[in-house]
Amino acid sequence: MSSLYESSSSRGKWKRSILLSSVASVVYTGLVFGYSTLAPDVQITGSFWPSFGIGLLFAFGTIGVPIVLWIRYRIRGPAILMGFVLLFWHVLIYVPILGAEGGDAPAFALVLFWAPFYLLAYALLAGGEYWLRRREVATAVLQT
């Protein structure tokens, strides 16, 4: 396996990964604000642009970072966790056993504003996956 340093030599992959993660973060933030304008029980306090900027920052932490790690370094653990986070907050929370029938709170807010916790989990997963890839596995050879 190549090390993380060796795989970080090309500039094109950096640009591509940042671009794709930024686009995904902007799209998700746009969905959040689009839902907020249509839902009668959700309000955006304050002016639009500062709220959008904060939402974009949290969306990059929740959605953009795993995409960068996957595209740039081929570390897939954080992206898998991101998929589970999105699945839980957008689908499973509506299952009556796990949450209320209408959902406990707008799922977008829970995805965005728990970003610091997700970043910590992403860092632990990425570090563990990187460590497992770098580990030398000795194989025993039987001599007959």
Short mmCIF file of N, CA, C and O in Angstrom, two decimals:
data_model
loop_
_atom_site.label_atom_id
_atom_site.label_comp_id
_atom_site.label_asym_id
_atom_site.label_seq_id
_atom_site.Cartn_x
_atom_site.Cartn_y
_atom_site.Cartn_z
N MET A 1 0.83 -1.18 0.00
CA MET A 1 0.00 0.00 0.00
C MET A 1 0.87 1.24 0.00
O MET A 1 1.87 1.30 0.68
N SER A 2 0.46 2.23 -0.72
CA SER A 2 1.21 3.47 -0.70
C SER A 2 0.84 4.27 0.54
O SER A 2 -0.26 4.19 1.05
N SER A 3 1.80 5.03 1.00
CA SER A 3 1.54 5.82 2.20
C SER A 3 0.71 7.04 1.85
O SER A 3 0.52 7.39 0.70
N LEU A 4 0.23 7.71 2.88
CA LEU A 4 -0.60 8.89 2.69
C LEU A 4 0.20 9.99 2.03
O LEU A 4 -0.32 10.72 1.19
N TYR A 5 1.47 10.12 2.37
CA TYR A 5 2.30 11.16 1.77
C TYR A 5 2.49 10.92 0.27
O TYR A 5 2.42 11.84 -0.51
N GLU A 6 2.71 9.68 -0.11
CA GLU A 6 2.92 9.37 -1.52
C GLU A 6 1.66 9.62 -2.34
O GLU A 6 1.74 10.04 -3.48
N SER A 7 0.50 9.40 -1.77
CA SER A 7 -0.73 9.58 -2.53
C SER A 7 -1.17 11.03 -2.57
O SER A 7 -2.13 11.35 -3.25
N SER A 8 -0.48 11.92 -1.85
CA SER A 8 -0.91 13.31 -1.83
C SER A 8 -0.07 14.19 -2.74
O SER A 8 -0.01 15.38 -2.55
N SER A 9 0.57 13.62 -3.73
CA SER A 9 1.49 14.39 -4.56
C SER A 9 0.81 15.13 -5.71
O SER A 9 1.36 16.09 -6.21
N SER A 10 -0.35 14.72 -6.16
CA SER A 10 -0.96 15.37 -7.32
C SER A 10 -1.89 16.50 -6.89
O SER A 10 -2.67 16.37 -5.97
N ARG A 11 -1.76 17.63 -7.58
CA ARG A 11 -2.60 18.79 -7.28
C ARG A 11 -4.00 18.65 -7.85
O ARG A 11 -4.95 19.20 -7.31
N GLY A 12 -4.14 17.93 -8.95
CA GLY A 12 -5.44 17.78 -9.59
C GLY A 12 -6.45 17.08 -8.71
O GLY A 12 -7.63 17.44 -8.69
N LYS A 13 -5.98 16.10 -7.95
CA LYS A 13 -6.90 15.41 -7.05
C LYS A 13 -7.36 16.31 -5.92
O LYS A 13 -8.48 16.20 -5.45
N TRP A 14 -6.48 17.19 -5.45
CA TRP A 14 -6.86 18.14 -4.40
C TRP A 14 -7.98 19.04 -4.90
O TRP A 14 -8.98 19.24 -4.22
N LYS A 15 -7.77 19.61 -6.08
CA LYS A 15 -8.78 20.53 -6.64
C LYS A 15 -10.10 19.81 -6.84
O LYS A 15 -11.16 20.35 -6.52
N ARG A 16 -10.03 18.61 -7.38
CA ARG A 16 -11.25 17.84 -7.64
C ARG A 16 -11.98 17.49 -6.35
O ARG A 16 -13.20 17.62 -6.25
N SER A 17 -11.24 17.06 -5.34
CA SER A 17 -11.88 16.66 -4.09
C SER A 17 -12.49 17.87 -3.37
O SER A 17 -13.60 17.78 -2.85
N ILE A 18 -11.79 18.99 -3.36
CA ILE A 18 -12.33 20.20 -2.72
C ILE A 18 -13.55 20.69 -3.49
O ILE A 18 -14.56 21.09 -2.89
N LEU A 19 -13.49 20.66 -4.82
CA LEU A 19 -14.62 21.10 -5.63
C LEU A 19 -15.85 20.23 -5.39
O LEU A 19 -16.95 20.75 -5.15
N LEU A 20 -15.68 18.92 -5.44
CA LEU A 20 -16.83 18.02 -5.25
C LEU A 20 -17.41 18.13 -3.83
O LEU A 20 -18.63 18.13 -3.66
N SER A 21 -16.55 18.23 -2.84
CA SER A 21 -17.06 18.34 -1.47
C SER A 21 -17.73 19.69 -1.25
O SER A 21 -18.73 19.77 -0.53
N SER A 22 -17.21 20.73 -1.86
CA SER A 22 -17.85 22.05 -1.73
C SER A 22 -19.21 22.07 -2.42
O SER A 22 -20.17 22.62 -1.88
N VAL A 23 -19.29 21.47 -3.59
CA VAL A 23 -20.57 21.40 -4.30
C VAL A 23 -21.59 20.60 -3.48
O VAL A 23 -22.75 21.02 -3.34
N ALA A 24 -21.17 19.48 -2.93
CA ALA A 24 -22.08 18.68 -2.11
C ALA A 24 -22.54 19.46 -0.87
O ALA A 24 -23.71 19.40 -0.49
N SER A 25 -21.64 20.23 -0.27
CA SER A 25 -21.99 21.02 0.91
C SER A 25 -22.97 22.13 0.55
O SER A 25 -23.92 22.39 1.29
N VAL A 26 -22.74 22.80 -0.58
CA VAL A 26 -23.64 23.87 -1.02
C VAL A 26 -25.02 23.31 -1.35
O VAL A 26 -26.05 23.89 -0.98
N VAL A 27 -25.06 22.16 -2.03
CA VAL A 27 -26.34 21.55 -2.38
C VAL A 27 -27.10 21.15 -1.11
O VAL A 27 -28.31 21.42 -0.99
N TYR A 28 -26.42 20.54 -0.17
CA TYR A 28 -27.10 20.13 1.07
C TYR A 28 -27.59 21.36 1.85
O TYR A 28 -28.72 21.36 2.34
N THR A 29 -26.78 22.40 1.93
CA THR A 29 -27.20 23.62 2.62
C THR A 29 -28.38 24.25 1.89
O THR A 29 -29.31 24.76 2.53
N GLY A 30 -28.36 24.22 0.57
CA GLY A 30 -29.50 24.73 -0.19
C GLY A 30 -30.77 23.94 0.08
O GLY A 30 -31.86 24.50 0.20
N LEU A 31 -30.64 22.61 0.22
CA LEU A 31 -31.79 21.78 0.58
C LEU A 31 -32.31 22.13 1.97
O LEU A 31 -33.52 22.16 2.20
N VAL A 32 -31.40 22.40 2.89
CA VAL A 32 -31.81 22.78 4.24
C VAL A 32 -32.62 24.06 4.20
O VAL A 32 -33.71 24.14 4.79
N PHE A 33 -32.13 25.06 3.52
CA PHE A 33 -32.84 26.33 3.49
C PHE A 33 -34.10 26.26 2.63
O PHE A 33 -35.08 26.94 2.92
N GLY A 34 -34.09 25.43 1.59
CA GLY A 34 -35.32 25.22 0.82
C GLY A 34 -36.39 24.55 1.65
O GLY A 34 -37.57 24.95 1.61
N TYR A 35 -36.02 23.56 2.42
CA TYR A 35 -36.97 22.89 3.31
C TYR A 35 -37.47 23.85 4.37
O TYR A 35 -38.65 23.85 4.71
N SER A 36 -36.57 24.69 4.88
CA SER A 36 -36.95 25.63 5.93
C SER A 36 -37.96 26.65 5.45
O SER A 36 -38.80 27.11 6.21
N THR A 37 -37.90 27.04 4.18
CA THR A 37 -38.87 28.00 3.66
C THR A 37 -40.23 27.35 3.43
O THR A 37 -41.25 28.02 3.50
N LEU A 38 -40.25 26.04 3.15
CA LEU A 38 -41.51 25.36 2.88
C LEU A 38 -42.18 24.80 4.13
O LEU A 38 -43.39 24.63 4.15
N ALA A 39 -41.42 24.46 5.14
CA ALA A 39 -41.98 23.85 6.35
C ALA A 39 -42.54 24.94 7.26
O ALA A 39 -41.86 25.92 7.57
N PRO A 40 -43.80 24.79 7.70
CA PRO A 40 -44.39 25.81 8.55
C PRO A 40 -43.82 25.83 9.97
O PRO A 40 -43.85 26.85 10.64
N ASP A 41 -43.26 24.71 10.43
CA ASP A 41 -42.78 24.63 11.80
C ASP A 41 -41.29 24.95 11.95
O ASP A 41 -40.75 24.89 13.04
N VAL A 42 -40.62 25.32 10.85
CA VAL A 42 -39.19 25.62 10.88
C VAL A 42 -38.99 27.08 10.50
O VAL A 42 -39.58 27.56 9.54
N GLN A 43 -38.17 27.77 11.27
CA GLN A 43 -37.87 29.17 10.98
C GLN A 43 -36.37 29.38 10.96
O GLN A 43 -35.63 28.75 11.71
N ILE A 44 -35.95 30.29 10.11
CA ILE A 44 -34.55 30.73 10.08
C ILE A 44 -34.50 32.06 10.79
O ILE A 44 -35.16 33.02 10.38
N THR A 45 -33.75 32.12 11.88
CA THR A 45 -33.64 33.38 12.60
C THR A 45 -32.43 34.14 12.09
O THR A 45 -31.44 33.56 11.67
N GLY A 46 -32.51 35.44 12.12
CA GLY A 46 -31.42 36.27 11.63
C GLY A 46 -31.54 36.47 10.13
O GLY A 46 -32.51 36.07 9.49
N SER A 47 -30.53 37.10 9.56
CA SER A 47 -30.57 37.33 8.12
C SER A 47 -30.12 36.08 7.37
O SER A 47 -29.49 35.19 7.93
N PHE A 48 -30.41 36.05 6.10
CA PHE A 48 -30.21 34.85 5.30
C PHE A 48 -28.74 34.50 5.12
O PHE A 48 -28.34 33.35 5.33
N TRP A 49 -27.90 35.43 4.68
CA TRP A 49 -26.53 35.11 4.31
C TRP A 49 -25.66 34.65 5.47
O TRP A 49 -24.92 33.67 5.31
N PRO A 50 -25.73 35.30 6.63
CA PRO A 50 -24.94 34.72 7.74
C PRO A 50 -25.42 33.32 8.14
O PRO A 50 -24.61 32.44 8.45
N SER A 51 -26.72 33.11 8.12
CA SER A 51 -27.26 31.78 8.43
C SER A 51 -26.83 30.76 7.39
O SER A 51 -26.48 29.62 7.73
N PHE A 52 -26.84 31.16 6.13
CA PHE A 52 -26.41 30.25 5.06
C PHE A 52 -24.92 29.94 5.20
O PHE A 52 -24.51 28.80 5.00
N GLY A 53 -24.12 30.93 5.54
CA GLY A 53 -22.69 30.71 5.71
C GLY A 53 -22.38 29.75 6.85
O GLY A 53 -21.53 28.87 6.73
N ILE A 54 -23.07 29.91 7.97
CA ILE A 54 -22.87 28.99 9.10
C ILE A 54 -23.34 27.59 8.73
O ILE A 54 -22.67 26.60 9.03
N GLY A 55 -24.48 27.50 8.06
CA GLY A 55 -24.97 26.19 7.61
C GLY A 55 -24.00 25.54 6.63
O GLY A 55 -23.78 24.33 6.67
N LEU A 56 -23.39 26.35 5.76
CA LEU A 56 -22.42 25.82 4.80
C LEU A 56 -21.17 25.31 5.50
O LEU A 56 -20.64 24.26 5.14
N LEU A 57 -20.73 26.01 6.52
CA LEU A 57 -19.57 25.57 7.29
C LEU A 57 -19.85 24.23 7.98
O LEU A 57 -19.03 23.31 7.92
N PHE A 58 -21.02 24.11 8.61
CA PHE A 58 -21.38 22.84 9.25
C PHE A 58 -21.59 21.73 8.22
O PHE A 58 -21.25 20.57 8.48
N ALA A 59 -22.15 22.07 7.07
CA ALA A 59 -22.35 21.05 6.03
C ALA A 59 -21.02 20.56 5.49
O ALA A 59 -20.87 19.37 5.21
N PHE A 60 -20.04 21.45 5.37
CA PHE A 60 -18.73 21.00 4.93
C PHE A 60 -18.10 20.07 5.96
O PHE A 60 -17.45 19.09 5.61
N GLY A 61 -18.32 20.37 7.25
CA GLY A 61 -17.81 19.48 8.29
C GLY A 61 -18.47 18.12 8.28
O GLY A 61 -17.83 17.10 8.49
N THR A 62 -19.77 18.09 8.03
CA THR A 62 -20.51 16.83 8.06
C THR A 62 -20.40 16.06 6.75
O THR A 62 -20.23 14.85 6.75
N ILE A 63 -20.49 16.75 5.63
CA ILE A 63 -20.57 16.09 4.33
C ILE A 63 -19.29 16.25 3.51
O ILE A 63 -18.83 15.32 2.87
N GLY A 64 -18.68 17.42 3.56
CA GLY A 64 -17.53 17.70 2.72
C GLY A 64 -16.26 16.96 3.13
O GLY A 64 -15.52 16.46 2.29
N VAL A 65 -16.01 16.89 4.42
CA VAL A 65 -14.78 16.25 4.90
C VAL A 65 -14.72 14.77 4.52
O VAL A 65 -13.68 14.32 4.01
N PRO A 66 -15.78 13.98 4.70
CA PRO A 66 -15.69 12.57 4.25
C PRO A 66 -15.48 12.43 2.75
O PRO A 66 -14.79 11.52 2.30
N ILE A 67 -16.04 13.35 1.98
CA ILE A 67 -15.86 13.28 0.52
C ILE A 67 -14.41 13.58 0.16
O ILE A 67 -13.82 12.91 -0.68
N VAL A 68 -13.81 14.58 0.82
CA VAL A 68 -12.40 14.89 0.58
C VAL A 68 -11.53 13.69 0.95
O VAL A 68 -10.62 13.30 0.20
N LEU A 69 -11.79 13.09 2.10
CA LEU A 69 -10.99 11.94 2.53
C LEU A 69 -11.12 10.77 1.57
O LEU A 69 -10.15 10.05 1.31
N TRP A 70 -12.31 10.55 1.05
CA TRP A 70 -12.52 9.43 0.13
C TRP A 70 -11.83 9.68 -1.21
O TRP A 70 -11.08 8.84 -1.71
N ILE A 71 -12.07 10.84 -1.79
CA ILE A 71 -11.51 11.12 -3.12
C ILE A 71 -10.00 11.31 -3.05
O ILE A 71 -9.26 10.79 -3.88
N ARG A 72 -9.55 12.03 -2.06
CA ARG A 72 -8.13 12.40 -2.01
C ARG A 72 -7.23 11.28 -1.49
O ARG A 72 -6.17 11.05 -2.03
N TYR A 73 -7.67 10.62 -0.42
CA TYR A 73 -6.80 9.65 0.22
C TYR A 73 -7.33 8.21 0.19
O TYR A 73 -6.73 7.33 0.77
N ARG A 74 -8.49 8.01 -0.42
CA ARG A 74 -9.13 6.69 -0.50
C ARG A 74 -9.42 6.11 0.89
O ARG A 74 -9.34 4.91 1.09
N ILE A 75 -9.75 6.98 1.81
CA ILE A 75 -10.17 6.56 3.15
C ILE A 75 -11.69 6.56 3.16
O ILE A 75 -12.32 7.60 3.05
N ARG A 76 -12.28 5.39 3.28
CA ARG A 76 -13.73 5.25 3.09
C ARG A 76 -14.54 5.21 4.38
O ARG A 76 -15.74 5.35 4.35
N GLY A 77 -13.90 4.98 5.51
CA GLY A 77 -14.62 4.87 6.78
C GLY A 77 -15.48 6.08 7.11
O GLY A 77 -16.67 5.94 7.46
N PRO A 78 -14.95 7.31 7.01
CA PRO A 78 -15.79 8.48 7.29
C PRO A 78 -16.96 8.64 6.32
O PRO A 78 -18.05 9.06 6.72
N ALA A 79 -16.78 8.27 5.06
CA ALA A 79 -17.89 8.36 4.10
C ALA A 79 -18.99 7.36 4.44
O ALA A 79 -20.18 7.65 4.29
N ILE A 80 -18.59 6.19 4.92
CA ILE A 80 -19.59 5.21 5.33
C ILE A 80 -20.35 5.71 6.55
O ILE A 80 -21.58 5.59 6.62
N LEU A 81 -19.64 6.29 7.51
CA LEU A 81 -20.31 6.87 8.68
C LEU A 81 -21.23 8.00 8.27
O LEU A 81 -22.35 8.11 8.78
N MET A 82 -20.81 8.85 7.32
CA MET A 82 -21.66 9.92 6.83
C MET A 82 -22.95 9.35 6.23
O MET A 82 -24.04 9.86 6.46
N GLY A 83 -22.83 8.26 5.48
CA GLY A 83 -24.01 7.61 4.93
C GLY A 83 -24.96 7.13 6.01
O GLY A 83 -26.18 7.29 5.90
N PHE A 84 -24.41 6.54 7.08
CA PHE A 84 -25.24 6.10 8.18
C PHE A 84 -25.89 7.28 8.91
O PHE A 84 -27.05 7.20 9.33
N VAL A 85 -25.16 8.37 9.08
CA VAL A 85 -25.71 9.57 9.73
C VAL A 85 -26.88 10.10 8.91
O VAL A 85 -27.95 10.39 9.46
N LEU A 86 -26.69 10.23 7.61
CA LEU A 86 -27.77 10.74 6.76
C LEU A 86 -28.95 9.78 6.72
O LEU A 86 -30.11 10.20 6.76
N LEU A 87 -28.66 8.49 6.66
CA LEU A 87 -29.72 7.49 6.67
C LEU A 87 -30.52 7.56 7.97
O LEU A 87 -31.75 7.55 7.95
N PHE A 88 -29.82 7.67 9.09
CA PHE A 88 -30.52 7.72 10.37
C PHE A 88 -31.37 8.96 10.49
O PHE A 88 -32.57 8.87 10.78
N TRP A 89 -30.79 10.14 10.26
CA TRP A 89 -31.54 11.37 10.51
C TRP A 89 -32.60 11.68 9.47
O TRP A 89 -33.55 12.42 9.74
N HIS A 90 -32.48 11.13 8.26
CA HIS A 90 -33.46 11.44 7.23
C HIS A 90 -34.45 10.33 6.96
O HIS A 90 -35.50 10.57 6.38
N VAL A 91 -34.14 9.10 7.36
CA VAL A 91 -35.04 7.99 7.08
C VAL A 91 -35.49 7.29 8.35
O VAL A 91 -36.68 7.19 8.63
N LEU A 92 -34.54 6.81 9.12
CA LEU A 92 -34.88 5.96 10.25
C LEU A 92 -35.55 6.71 11.40
O LEU A 92 -36.24 6.09 12.21
N ILE A 93 -35.35 8.01 11.50
CA ILE A 93 -35.96 8.77 12.59
C ILE A 93 -37.50 8.80 12.45
O ILE A 93 -38.22 9.01 13.41
N TYR A 94 -37.98 8.53 11.25
CA TYR A 94 -39.42 8.51 11.02
C TYR A 94 -40.06 7.16 11.31
O TYR A 94 -41.27 7.02 11.23
N VAL A 95 -39.25 6.17 11.63
CA VAL A 95 -39.77 4.86 12.03
C VAL A 95 -40.29 5.01 13.46
O VAL A 95 -39.59 5.51 14.33
N PRO A 96 -41.54 4.60 13.72
CA PRO A 96 -42.13 4.83 15.04
C PRO A 96 -41.34 4.25 16.21
O PRO A 96 -41.39 4.79 17.30
N ILE A 97 -40.60 3.19 16.01
CA ILE A 97 -39.84 2.59 17.11
C ILE A 97 -38.68 3.50 17.53
O ILE A 97 -38.37 3.63 18.70
N LEU A 98 -38.03 4.15 16.55
CA LEU A 98 -36.86 4.97 16.83
C LEU A 98 -37.19 6.41 17.18
O LEU A 98 -36.50 7.04 17.97
N GLY A 99 -38.19 6.97 16.56
CA GLY A 99 -38.53 8.37 16.77
C GLY A 99 -40.03 8.55 16.74
O GLY A 99 -40.79 7.60 16.70
N ALA A 100 -40.44 9.79 16.77
CA ALA A 100 -41.87 10.09 16.67
C ALA A 100 -42.31 9.86 15.23
O ALA A 100 -41.50 9.79 14.31
N GLU A 101 -43.61 9.76 15.02
CA GLU A 101 -44.09 9.48 13.68
C GLU A 101 -43.77 10.61 12.72
O GLU A 101 -43.56 10.38 11.54
N GLY A 102 -43.73 11.83 13.18
CA GLY A 102 -43.39 12.95 12.32
C GLY A 102 -41.93 13.34 12.42
O GLY A 102 -41.51 14.30 11.83
N GLY A 103 -41.16 12.61 13.18
CA GLY A 103 -39.78 12.98 13.40
C GLY A 103 -39.69 13.87 14.63
O GLY A 103 -40.60 14.63 14.93
N ASP A 104 -38.62 13.76 15.37
CA ASP A 104 -38.48 14.53 16.59
C ASP A 104 -38.17 16.00 16.32
O ASP A 104 -38.63 16.87 17.01
N ALA A 105 -37.34 16.26 15.38
CA ALA A 105 -36.93 17.62 15.03
C ALA A 105 -36.55 17.60 13.56
O ALA A 105 -36.38 16.53 12.98
N PRO A 106 -36.43 18.76 12.96
CA PRO A 106 -35.98 18.74 11.57
C PRO A 106 -34.62 18.06 11.45
O PRO A 106 -33.67 18.42 12.14
N ALA A 107 -34.58 17.05 10.63
CA ALA A 107 -33.36 16.23 10.51
C ALA A 107 -32.18 17.04 10.01
O ALA A 107 -31.04 16.76 10.37
N PHE A 108 -32.44 18.06 9.21
CA PHE A 108 -31.35 18.86 8.69
C PHE A 108 -30.55 19.51 9.81
O PHE A 108 -29.33 19.56 9.77
N ALA A 109 -31.24 20.01 10.80
CA ALA A 109 -30.55 20.68 11.92
C ALA A 109 -29.69 19.68 12.68
O ALA A 109 -28.58 20.02 13.10
N LEU A 110 -30.17 18.48 12.86
CA LEU A 110 -29.40 17.48 13.59
C LEU A 110 -28.19 17.00 12.79
O LEU A 110 -27.16 16.67 13.36
N VAL A 111 -28.31 16.98 11.49
CA VAL A 111 -27.17 16.61 10.66
C VAL A 111 -26.12 17.72 10.69
O VAL A 111 -24.93 17.47 10.84
N LEU A 112 -26.56 18.95 10.61
CA LEU A 112 -25.62 20.06 10.52
C LEU A 112 -24.97 20.42 11.85
O LEU A 112 -23.76 20.56 11.94
N PHE A 113 -25.76 20.59 12.88
CA PHE A 113 -25.23 21.18 14.10
C PHE A 113 -24.52 20.19 15.00
O PHE A 113 -23.93 20.58 16.00
N TRP A 114 -24.51 18.91 14.65
CA TRP A 114 -23.70 17.94 15.37
C TRP A 114 -22.39 17.70 14.64
O TRP A 114 -21.68 16.73 14.91
N ALA A 115 -22.05 18.57 13.72
CA ALA A 115 -20.83 18.41 12.91
C ALA A 115 -19.56 18.27 13.73
O ALA A 115 -18.70 17.46 13.36
N PRO A 116 -19.38 18.98 14.84
CA PRO A 116 -18.13 18.76 15.61
C PRO A 116 -17.99 17.33 16.11
O PRO A 116 -16.89 16.78 16.10
N PHE A 117 -19.09 16.71 16.51
CA PHE A 117 -19.03 15.32 16.94
C PHE A 117 -18.73 14.39 15.77
O PHE A 117 -17.98 13.41 15.90
N TYR A 118 -19.32 14.68 14.61
CA TYR A 118 -19.05 13.87 13.44
C TYR A 118 -17.60 14.02 13.01
O TYR A 118 -16.98 13.04 12.59
N LEU A 119 -17.04 15.23 13.10
CA LEU A 119 -15.64 15.44 12.74
C LEU A 119 -14.71 14.63 13.63
O LEU A 119 -13.72 14.07 13.16
N LEU A 120 -15.04 14.56 14.90
CA LEU A 120 -14.24 13.74 15.82
C LEU A 120 -14.32 12.27 15.43
O LEU A 120 -13.30 11.57 15.37
N ALA A 121 -15.52 11.79 15.12
CA ALA A 121 -15.68 10.40 14.71
C ALA A 121 -14.98 10.14 13.37
O ALA A 121 -14.36 9.09 13.19
N TYR A 122 -15.05 11.11 12.44
CA TYR A 122 -14.36 10.95 11.16
C TYR A 122 -12.85 10.86 11.38
O TYR A 122 -12.17 10.05 10.73
N ALA A 123 -12.32 11.69 12.27
CA ALA A 123 -10.88 11.67 12.53
C ALA A 123 -10.45 10.33 13.12
O ALA A 123 -9.42 9.77 12.72
N LEU A 124 -11.25 9.80 14.05
CA LEU A 124 -10.92 8.50 14.63
C LEU A 124 -10.98 7.38 13.60
O LEU A 124 -10.10 6.51 13.55
N LEU A 125 -12.01 7.41 12.77
CA LEU A 125 -12.13 6.39 11.72
C LEU A 125 -11.01 6.51 10.69
O LEU A 125 -10.43 5.49 10.28
N ALA A 126 -10.71 7.71 10.26
CA ALA A 126 -9.65 7.90 9.26
C ALA A 126 -8.30 7.49 9.83
O ALA A 126 -7.51 6.84 9.15
N GLY A 127 -8.04 7.86 11.08
CA GLY A 127 -6.78 7.46 11.70
C GLY A 127 -6.68 5.96 11.85
O GLY A 127 -5.63 5.36 11.59
N GLY A 128 -7.77 5.32 12.25
CA GLY A 128 -7.77 3.86 12.36
C GLY A 128 -7.59 3.18 11.03
O GLY A 128 -6.84 2.19 10.91
N GLU A 129 -8.27 3.67 10.01
CA GLU A 129 -8.14 3.07 8.68
C GLU A 129 -6.72 3.28 8.13
O GLU A 129 -6.14 2.37 7.54
N TYR A 130 -6.16 4.45 8.35
CA TYR A 130 -4.79 4.72 7.91
C TYR A 130 -3.81 3.81 8.64
O TYR A 130 -2.89 3.25 8.04
N TRP A 131 -4.00 3.65 9.93
CA TRP A 131 -3.11 2.78 10.72
C TRP A 131 -3.21 1.33 10.25
O TRP A 131 -2.21 0.64 10.13
N LEU A 132 -4.43 0.87 9.98
CA LEU A 132 -4.60 -0.51 9.51
C LEU A 132 -3.96 -0.72 8.14
O LEU A 132 -3.42 -1.79 7.87
N ARG A 133 -4.00 0.27 7.29
CA ARG A 133 -3.37 0.14 5.98
C ARG A 133 -1.85 0.11 6.06
O ARG A 133 -1.20 -0.52 5.26
N ARG A 134 -1.30 0.84 7.02
CA ARG A 134 0.16 0.93 7.15
C ARG A 134 0.76 -0.25 7.90
O ARG A 134 1.95 -0.45 7.87
N ARG A 135 -0.07 -0.98 8.57
CA ARG A 135 0.42 -2.06 9.42
C ARG A 135 1.03 -3.17 8.59
O ARG A 135 0.47 -3.59 7.59
N GLU A 136 2.14 -3.63 9.02
CA GLU A 136 2.80 -4.76 8.36
C GLU A 136 2.22 -6.04 8.95
O GLU A 136 2.20 -6.23 10.16
N VAL A 137 1.76 -6.91 8.09
CA VAL A 137 1.21 -8.17 8.54
C VAL A 137 2.22 -9.26 8.19
O VAL A 137 2.51 -9.49 7.01
N ALA A 138 2.74 -9.87 9.22
CA ALA A 138 3.72 -10.94 8.99
C ALA A 138 2.98 -12.24 8.73
O ALA A 138 2.03 -12.59 9.42
N THR A 139 3.42 -12.94 7.73
CA THR A 139 2.80 -14.21 7.41
C THR A 139 3.79 -15.33 7.71
O THR A 139 4.99 -15.21 7.43
N ALA A 140 3.30 -16.33 8.28
CA ALA A 140 4.15 -17.47 8.62
C ALA A 140 4.26 -18.38 7.41
O ALA A 140 3.25 -18.71 6.77
N VAL A 141 5.46 -18.79 7.09
CA VAL A 141 5.67 -19.69 5.97
C VAL A 141 6.12 -21.03 6.54
O VAL A 141 7.11 -21.12 7.26
N LEU A 142 5.37 -22.02 6.25
CA LEU A 142 5.71 -23.36 6.73
C LEU A 142 6.78 -23.96 5.84
O LEU A 142 6.68 -23.95 4.62
N GLN A 143 7.82 -24.46 6.47
CA GLN A 143 8.87 -25.13 5.72
C GLN A 143 8.71 -26.63 5.90
O GLN A 143 8.56 -27.12 7.00
N THR A 144 8.74 -27.33 4.82
CA THR A 144 8.61 -28.78 4.89
C THR A 144 9.88 -29.47 4.51
O THR A 144 10.77 -28.99 3.91
#
